[in-house]
Amino acid sequence: PPRPALNEARKLLCDLDALDGDGRLTKTGEAMRKLALPVRLSHMAVRAAEEGHGMAAAELAVLLTERGLGGHDVDRDSRWANFRRDRSPQANAARGLARQIASAFPKGSGDAVNAGGLLLLAYPDHAAKARGKPGQFLLANGRGAEIDPAHPLAASPFLVVADMQGT
């Protein structure tokens, strides 16, 4: 890969505690490597499992990687709730995949957790603070983001942005 892309990937892996300063895998990195998930979602699952939320993180990871699960709302908590109620073959298969991912972790506490808290583990640089107008946010990485001002999330003081489209 081009050097800038490689440097960016290494920086992300260091930021997610997957690599140490010398470029060697950390304990977290070793655990992440065992999961068949994108790196950010692997980090989320490993860190959440340390807090007893491995199954919740596995469900959310599958929800983020499988198109259409839980509907198309930008609110991940809403989509997650829809996914948990869905009894379609696709949703059942996705829950099976989540159980398989979660089997890599000790049994969790079962405590309730929201999508935003888990997503922050995967996307710390995508934490977003509301700007002056409803629906406008400034991400921790310095980029701006917008959501439809009519959407209920538009009035939130903070968001975690898992997926962005456009510029």
Coordinates of N, CA and C in Angstrom, one line a residue:
P1 N 0.8 -1.2 0.0 CA 0.0 0.0 0.0 C 0.9 1.3 0.0
P2 N 0.3 2.4 -0.4 CA 1.1 3.6 -0.4 C 1.5 3.9 1.0
R3 N 2.6 4.6 1.2 CA 3.2 4.8 2.5 C 2.2 5.6 3.4
P4 N 1.5 6.7 2.9 CA 0.6 7.4 3.8 C -0.5 6.5 4.3
A5 N -1.0 5.6 3.5 CA -2.1 4.7 3.9 C -1.6 3.7 5.0
L6 N -0.4 3.3 4.7 CA 0.2 2.3 5.7 C 0.5 3.1 7.0
N7 N 1.0 4.3 7.0 CA 1.2 5.1 8.2 C -0.1 5.3 8.9
E8 N -1.1 5.6 8.2 CA -2.5 5.9 8.8 C -3.0 4.6 9.5
A9 N -2.8 3.4 8.8 CA -3.2 2.2 9.4 C -2.5 1.8 10.7
R10 N -1.2 2.1 10.6 CA -0.4 1.8 11.8 C -0.8 2.7 13.0
K11 N -1.0 4.0 12.7 CA -1.5 4.9 13.7 C -2.8 4.5 14.3
L12 N -3.7 4.1 13.5 CA -5.0 3.6 14.0 C -4.8 2.4 14.9
L13 N -4.0 1.4 14.5 CA -3.7 0.2 15.3 C -3.1 0.6 16.6
C14 N -2.2 1.6 16.6 CA -1.6 2.1 17.9 C -2.6 2.8 18.7
D15 N -3.5 3.6 18.1 CA -4.5 4.3 18.8 C -5.5 3.4 19.5
L16 N -5.7 2.2 18.8 CA -6.6 1.2 19.4 C -5.9 0.2 20.3
D17 N -4.7 0.5 20.6 CA -3.9 -0.4 21.5 C -3.7 -1.8 20.9
A18 N -3.7 -1.9 19.6 CA -3.4 -3.2 19.0 C -1.9 -3.4 18.8
L19 N -1.2 -2.3 18.6 CA 0.2 -2.3 18.4 C 0.9 -1.4 19.5
D20 N 2.1 -1.8 19.9 CA 2.8 -1.0 20.8 C 3.7 0.0 20.0
G21 N 4.4 0.8 20.7 CA 5.3 1.8 20.1 C 6.3 1.3 19.1
D22 N 6.7 0.0 19.3 CA 7.6 -0.6 18.4 C 7.0 -1.4 17.3
G23 N 5.7 -1.3 17.2 CA 5.0 -2.0 16.1 C 4.6 -3.5 16.4
R24 N 4.8 -3.9 17.6 CA 4.5 -5.3 18.0 C 3.0 -5.4 18.5
L25 N 2.4 -6.6 18.3 CA 1.1 -6.8 18.7 C 1.0 -6.7 20.3
T26 N 0.0 -6.1 20.8 CA -0.2 -6.0 22.2 C -1.1 -7.2 22.6
K27 N -1.4 -7.3 23.9 CA -2.4 -8.4 24.3 C -3.7 -8.1 23.7
T28 N -4.1 -6.8 23.6 CA -5.4 -6.4 23.0 C -5.3 -6.8 21.5
G29 N -4.2 -6.5 20.8 CA -4.0 -6.8 19.4 C -4.2 -8.3 19.1
E30 N -3.6 -9.1 20.0 CA -3.7 -10.6 19.9 C -5.2 -11.0 19.9
A31 N -5.9 -10.4 20.9 CA -7.3 -10.8 21.0 C -8.1 -10.3 19.8
M32 N -7.8 -9.1 19.3 CA -8.5 -8.6 18.2 C -8.2 -9.4 16.9
R33 N -7.0 -9.9 16.8 CA -6.6 -10.7 15.6 C -7.4 -12.0 15.5
K34 N -7.9 -12.5 16.6 CA -8.7 -13.8 16.6 C -10.1 -13.6 16.1
L35 N -10.6 -12.4 16.0 CA -12.0 -12.1 15.6 C -12.1 -11.8 14.1
A36 N -13.1 -12.3 13.4 CA -13.3 -12.1 12.0 C -14.1 -10.8 11.9
L37 N -13.6 -9.7 12.3 CA -14.2 -8.4 12.2 C -13.3 -7.4 11.8
P38 N -13.8 -6.3 11.2 CA -12.9 -5.1 10.9 C -12.2 -4.7 12.2
V39 N -11.1 -4.1 12.1 CA -10.2 -3.7 13.2 C -10.9 -2.9 14.3
R40 N -11.7 -1.9 13.9 CA -12.4 -1.1 14.8 C -13.4 -1.9 15.6
L41 N -14.1 -2.7 14.9 CA -15.2 -3.5 15.6 C -14.5 -4.6 16.4
S42 N -13.4 -5.1 16.0 CA -12.7 -6.1 16.9 C -12.2 -5.4 18.2
H43 N -11.7 -4.2 18.1 CA -11.4 -3.5 19.3 C -12.6 -3.2 20.2
M44 N -13.7 -2.8 19.6 CA -14.9 -2.7 20.4 C -15.3 -3.9 21.1
A45 N -15.3 -5.1 20.4 CA -15.7 -6.3 21.0 C -14.7 -6.8 22.1
V46 N -13.4 -6.6 21.9 CA -12.5 -7.0 23.0 C -12.6 -6.1 24.2
R47 N -12.7 -4.8 24.0 CA -12.8 -3.9 25.2 C -14.1 -4.1 25.9
A48 N -15.2 -4.3 25.1 CA -16.5 -4.4 25.7 C -16.6 -5.8 26.5
A49 N -15.9 -6.8 26.0 CA -15.9 -8.1 26.7 C -15.2 -7.9 28.0
E50 N -14.2 -7.1 28.1 CA -13.5 -6.9 29.4 C -14.4 -6.3 30.4
E51 N -15.4 -5.6 30.0 CA -16.4 -5.0 30.9 C -17.7 -5.9 31.0
G52 N -17.6 -7.1 30.4 CA -18.8 -8.0 30.5 C -19.8 -7.8 29.5
H53 N -19.5 -7.1 28.4 CA -20.5 -6.8 27.4 C -20.1 -7.4 26.0
G54 N -19.5 -8.5 26.0 CA -19.0 -9.2 24.8 C -20.1 -9.5 23.8
M55 N -21.2 -10.1 24.3 CA -22.3 -10.4 23.5 C -23.0 -9.2 22.9
A56 N -23.2 -8.2 23.7 CA -23.7 -6.9 23.1 C -22.9 -6.3 22.0
A57 N -21.6 -6.3 22.3 CA -20.6 -5.8 21.2 C -20.6 -6.7 20.0
A58 N -20.7 -8.0 20.2 CA -20.8 -8.9 19.0 C -22.0 -8.6 18.2
E59 N -23.2 -8.5 18.9 CA -24.4 -8.1 18.1 C -24.3 -6.8 17.4
L60 N -23.8 -5.8 18.0 CA -23.6 -4.5 17.4 C -22.7 -4.6 16.2
A61 N -21.6 -5.4 16.4 CA -20.6 -5.5 15.3 C -21.3 -6.2 14.1
V62 N -22.1 -7.2 14.3 CA -22.8 -7.9 13.2 C -23.8 -6.9 12.6
L63 N -24.5 -6.2 13.4 CA -25.4 -5.2 12.9 C -24.7 -4.2 11.9
L64 N -23.5 -3.8 12.3 CA -22.8 -2.8 11.5 C -22.2 -3.4 10.2
T65 N -22.0 -4.7 10.2 CA -21.3 -5.3 9.0 C -22.3 -5.9 8.1
E66 N -23.5 -6.2 8.5 CA -24.6 -6.8 7.7 C -25.6 -5.8 7.2
R67 N -25.6 -5.4 6.0 CA -26.5 -4.4 5.5 C -28.0 -4.8 5.7
G68 N -28.8 -3.8 6.1 CA -30.2 -4.0 6.2 C -30.7 -4.5 7.5
L69 N -29.8 -5.1 8.3 CA -30.3 -5.6 9.6 C -30.9 -4.5 10.5
G70 N -32.0 -4.7 11.0 CA -32.6 -3.7 11.9 C -33.2 -2.5 11.2
G71 N -33.2 -2.5 9.9 CA -33.7 -1.3 9.2 C -32.6 -0.4 8.7
H72 N -33.0 0.8 8.5 CA -32.0 1.8 7.9 C -31.9 3.1 8.7
D73 N -32.5 3.1 9.8 CA -32.4 4.3 10.7 C -30.9 4.6 11.0
V74 N -30.5 5.9 11.1 CA -29.2 6.2 11.4 C -28.9 6.0 12.9
D75 N -30.0 5.9 13.7 CA -29.9 5.7 15.2 C -29.6 4.2 15.4
R76 N -28.4 3.9 15.8 CA -28.0 2.5 16.0 C -28.8 1.8 17.1
D77 N -29.1 2.5 18.2 CA -29.9 1.9 19.2 C -31.3 1.5 18.7
S78 N -31.9 2.3 17.8 CA -33.2 1.9 17.2 C -33.0 0.7 16.3
R79 N -32.0 0.7 15.5 CA -31.7 -0.5 14.6 C -31.4 -1.7 15.4
W80 N -30.7 -1.6 16.5 CA -30.3 -2.7 17.4 C -31.6 -3.3 18.0
A81 N -32.5 -2.5 18.5 CA -33.8 -2.9 19.0 C -34.6 -3.7 18.0
N82 N -34.6 -3.1 16.8 CA -35.4 -3.8 15.7 C -34.7 -5.1 15.4
F83 N -33.4 -5.2 15.3 CA -32.7 -6.4 15.0 C -33.0 -7.5 16.1
R84 N -33.0 -7.1 17.3 CA -33.3 -8.0 18.4 C -34.7 -8.6 18.3
R85 N -35.7 -7.9 17.8 CA -37.1 -8.3 17.6 C -37.3 -9.1 16.3
D86 N -36.4 -8.9 15.4 CA -36.5 -9.5 14.0 C -36.3 -11.1 14.1
R87 N -37.3 -11.8 13.6 CA -37.2 -13.3 13.6 C -37.0 -13.8 12.1
S88 N -36.5 -13.0 11.2 CA -36.3 -13.4 9.9 C -35.1 -14.4 9.8
P89 N -35.0 -15.2 8.7 CA -33.8 -16.0 8.6 C -32.5 -15.2 8.6
Q90 N -32.5 -14.0 8.0 CA -31.2 -13.2 8.0 C -30.9 -12.8 9.4
A91 N -31.8 -12.4 10.2 CA -31.6 -11.9 11.6 C -31.2 -13.1 12.4
N92 N -31.8 -14.2 12.3 CA -31.4 -15.4 13.0 C -30.0 -15.9 12.7
A93 N -29.6 -15.8 11.5 CA -28.3 -16.2 11.1 C -27.3 -15.2 11.6
A94 N -27.6 -13.9 11.6 CA -26.8 -12.9 12.2 C -26.6 -13.0 13.7
R95 N -27.6 -13.4 14.4 CA -27.5 -13.6 15.8 C -26.6 -14.8 16.1
G96 N -26.7 -15.8 15.2 CA -25.8 -17.0 15.4 C -24.4 -16.6 15.2
L97 N -24.1 -15.7 14.2 CA -22.7 -15.2 14.0 C -22.3 -14.4 15.2
A98 N -23.2 -13.6 15.8 CA -22.8 -12.8 17.0 C -22.5 -13.8 18.2
R99 N -23.3 -14.8 18.3 CA -23.0 -15.8 19.4 C -21.6 -16.5 19.2
Q100 N -21.3 -16.7 17.9 CA -20.0 -17.3 17.6 C -18.8 -16.4 17.9
I101 N -19.0 -15.1 17.6 CA -18.0 -14.1 18.0 C -17.9 -14.0 19.5
A102 N -19.0 -13.9 20.2 CA -19.0 -13.7 21.6 C -18.4 -14.9 22.3
S103 N -18.5 -16.1 21.7 CA -17.9 -17.3 22.4 C -16.4 -17.2 22.6
A104 N -15.8 -16.2 22.0 CA -14.3 -16.0 22.3 C -14.1 -15.4 23.6
F105 N -15.2 -14.9 24.3 CA -15.1 -14.1 25.5 C -15.7 -14.9 26.7
P106 N -15.3 -14.5 27.9 CA -16.0 -15.1 29.0 C -17.4 -14.6 29.1
K107 N -18.3 -15.3 29.8 CA -19.7 -14.9 29.9 C -19.8 -13.5 30.4
G108 N -20.7 -12.7 29.9 CA -20.9 -11.4 30.3 C -21.9 -11.2 31.4
S109 N -22.0 -10.0 31.9 CA -22.8 -9.7 33.0 C -24.3 -9.5 32.6
G110 N -24.6 -9.3 31.3 CA -25.9 -9.1 30.9 C -26.5 -7.7 31.2
D111 N -25.7 -6.8 31.7 CA -26.1 -5.5 32.0 C -26.5 -4.8 30.7
A112 N -27.4 -3.9 30.8 CA -27.8 -3.1 29.6 C -26.7 -2.2 29.2
V113 N -26.6 -2.0 27.9 CA -25.5 -1.1 27.4 C -26.1 -0.5 26.1
N114 N -25.7 0.8 25.8 CA -26.2 1.4 24.6 C -25.2 1.4 23.5
A115 N -25.7 1.6 22.3 CA -24.8 1.5 21.1 C -23.7 2.6 21.2
G116 N -24.1 3.8 21.6 CA -23.1 4.9 21.7 C -21.9 4.6 22.5
G117 N -22.1 4.0 23.7 CA -21.0 3.6 24.6 C -20.1 2.6 23.9
L118 N -20.7 1.6 23.2 CA -19.9 0.6 22.6 C -19.2 1.2 21.3
L119 N -19.9 2.0 20.6 CA -19.3 2.6 19.4 C -18.1 3.5 19.7
L120 N -18.1 4.1 20.8 CA -17.0 5.0 21.2 C -15.7 4.2 21.3
L121 N -15.9 2.9 21.7 CA -14.7 2.0 21.7 C -14.1 1.8 20.4
A122 N -15.0 1.7 19.4 CA -14.5 1.5 18.0 C -14.1 2.7 17.2
Y123 N -14.8 3.8 17.6 CA -14.6 5.1 16.8 C -14.3 6.3 17.7
P124 N -13.3 6.2 18.5 CA -13.0 7.3 19.5 C -12.8 8.6 18.7
D125 N -12.3 8.6 17.5 CA -12.0 9.8 16.7 C -13.3 10.3 16.0
H126 N -14.4 9.5 16.2 CA -15.7 9.9 15.6 C -16.7 10.4 16.6
A127 N -16.2 10.7 17.9 CA -17.1 11.3 18.8 C -17.4 12.7 18.3
A128 N -18.7 13.1 18.4 CA -19.1 14.3 17.8 C -19.9 15.2 18.8
K129 N -19.5 16.5 18.8 CA -20.2 17.4 19.7 C -21.1 18.3 18.9
A130 N -22.3 18.6 19.4 CA -23.2 19.5 18.6 C -22.6 20.9 18.4
R131 N -22.9 21.4 17.2 CA -22.5 22.8 17.0 C -23.8 23.6 17.2
G132 N -23.8 24.8 16.8 CA -24.9 25.7 17.1 C -26.2 25.4 16.5
K133 N -26.3 24.8 15.3 CA -27.6 24.5 14.7 C -27.9 23.0 14.9
P134 N -29.2 22.7 15.1 CA -29.6 21.3 15.2 C -29.1 20.4 14.0
G135 N -28.6 19.3 14.2 CA -28.1 18.4 13.2 C -26.7 18.6 12.7
Q136 N -26.0 19.6 13.3 CA -24.6 19.9 12.9 C -23.7 19.5 14.0
F137 N -22.6 18.8 13.7 CA -21.7 18.3 14.7 C -20.3 18.4 14.3
L138 N -19.4 18.5 15.3 CA -17.9 18.6 15.0 C -17.3 17.3 15.6
L139 N -16.7 16.5 14.8 CA -16.1 15.3 15.3 C -14.7 15.5 15.9
A140 N -14.3 14.6 16.8 CA -13.1 14.7 17.5 C -11.9 14.8 16.6
N141 N -12.0 14.3 15.4 CA -10.9 14.3 14.4 C -10.9 15.6 13.6
G142 N -11.8 16.5 13.9 CA -11.8 17.9 13.3 C -12.8 18.0 12.1
R143 N -13.3 16.9 11.7 CA -14.3 16.9 10.5 C -15.7 17.3 11.0
G144 N -16.4 17.9 10.1 CA -17.8 18.2 10.4 C -18.7 17.1 9.9
A145 N -19.9 17.0 10.5 CA -20.9 16.1 10.1 C -22.3 16.7 10.3
E146 N -23.2 16.2 9.5 CA -24.6 16.7 9.6 C -25.5 15.5 9.5
I147 N -26.6 15.7 10.2 CA -27.7 14.7 10.2 C -29.0 15.5 9.9
D148 N -30.0 14.9 9.4 CA -31.2 15.6 9.1 C -31.7 16.3 10.4
P149 N -31.9 17.7 10.3 CA -32.3 18.4 11.5 C -33.6 17.9 12.1
A150 N -34.5 17.2 11.3 CA -35.7 16.7 11.8 C -35.6 15.3 12.5
H151 N -34.4 14.7 12.4 CA -34.2 13.4 13.1 C -34.0 13.7 14.6
P152 N -34.6 12.8 15.4 CA -34.4 13.0 16.9 C -33.0 13.1 17.4
L153 N -32.1 12.4 16.7 CA -30.7 12.5 17.1 C -30.1 13.9 16.9
A154 N -30.7 14.7 16.0 CA -30.2 16.0 15.7 C -30.1 16.9 16.9
A155 N -30.9 16.7 17.9 CA -30.9 17.5 19.1 C -29.9 17.0 20.2
S156 N -29.2 15.9 19.9 CA -28.3 15.3 20.9 C -27.1 16.2 21.1
P157 N -26.6 16.3 22.3 CA -25.4 17.1 22.6 C -24.2 16.4 22.1
F158 N -24.2 15.1 22.1 CA -23.0 14.3 21.6 C -23.5 13.1 20.8
L159 N -22.7 12.7 19.9 CA -23.0 11.5 19.1 C -21.7 10.7 18.9
V160 N -21.8 9.5 18.5 CA -20.6 8.7 18.0 C -21.0 8.3 16.6
V161 N -20.2 8.7 15.6 CA -20.6 8.5 14.2 C -19.8 7.2 13.7
A162 N -20.6 6.2 13.5 CA -20.0 4.9 13.0 C -19.9 4.9 11.5
D163 N -20.7 5.7 10.8 CA -20.7 5.6 9.3 C -21.0 7.0 8.8
M164 N -20.2 7.5 7.9 CA -20.5 8.8 7.2 C -20.5 8.6 5.7
Q165 N -21.3 9.4 5.1 CA -21.4 9.4 3.7 C -21.2 10.8 3.2
G166 N -20.6 10.9 2.0 CA -20.3 12.2 1.4 C -19.1 12.9 2.0
T167 N -19.0 14.2 1.8 CA -17.8 14.9 2.3 C -18.0 15.5 3.6

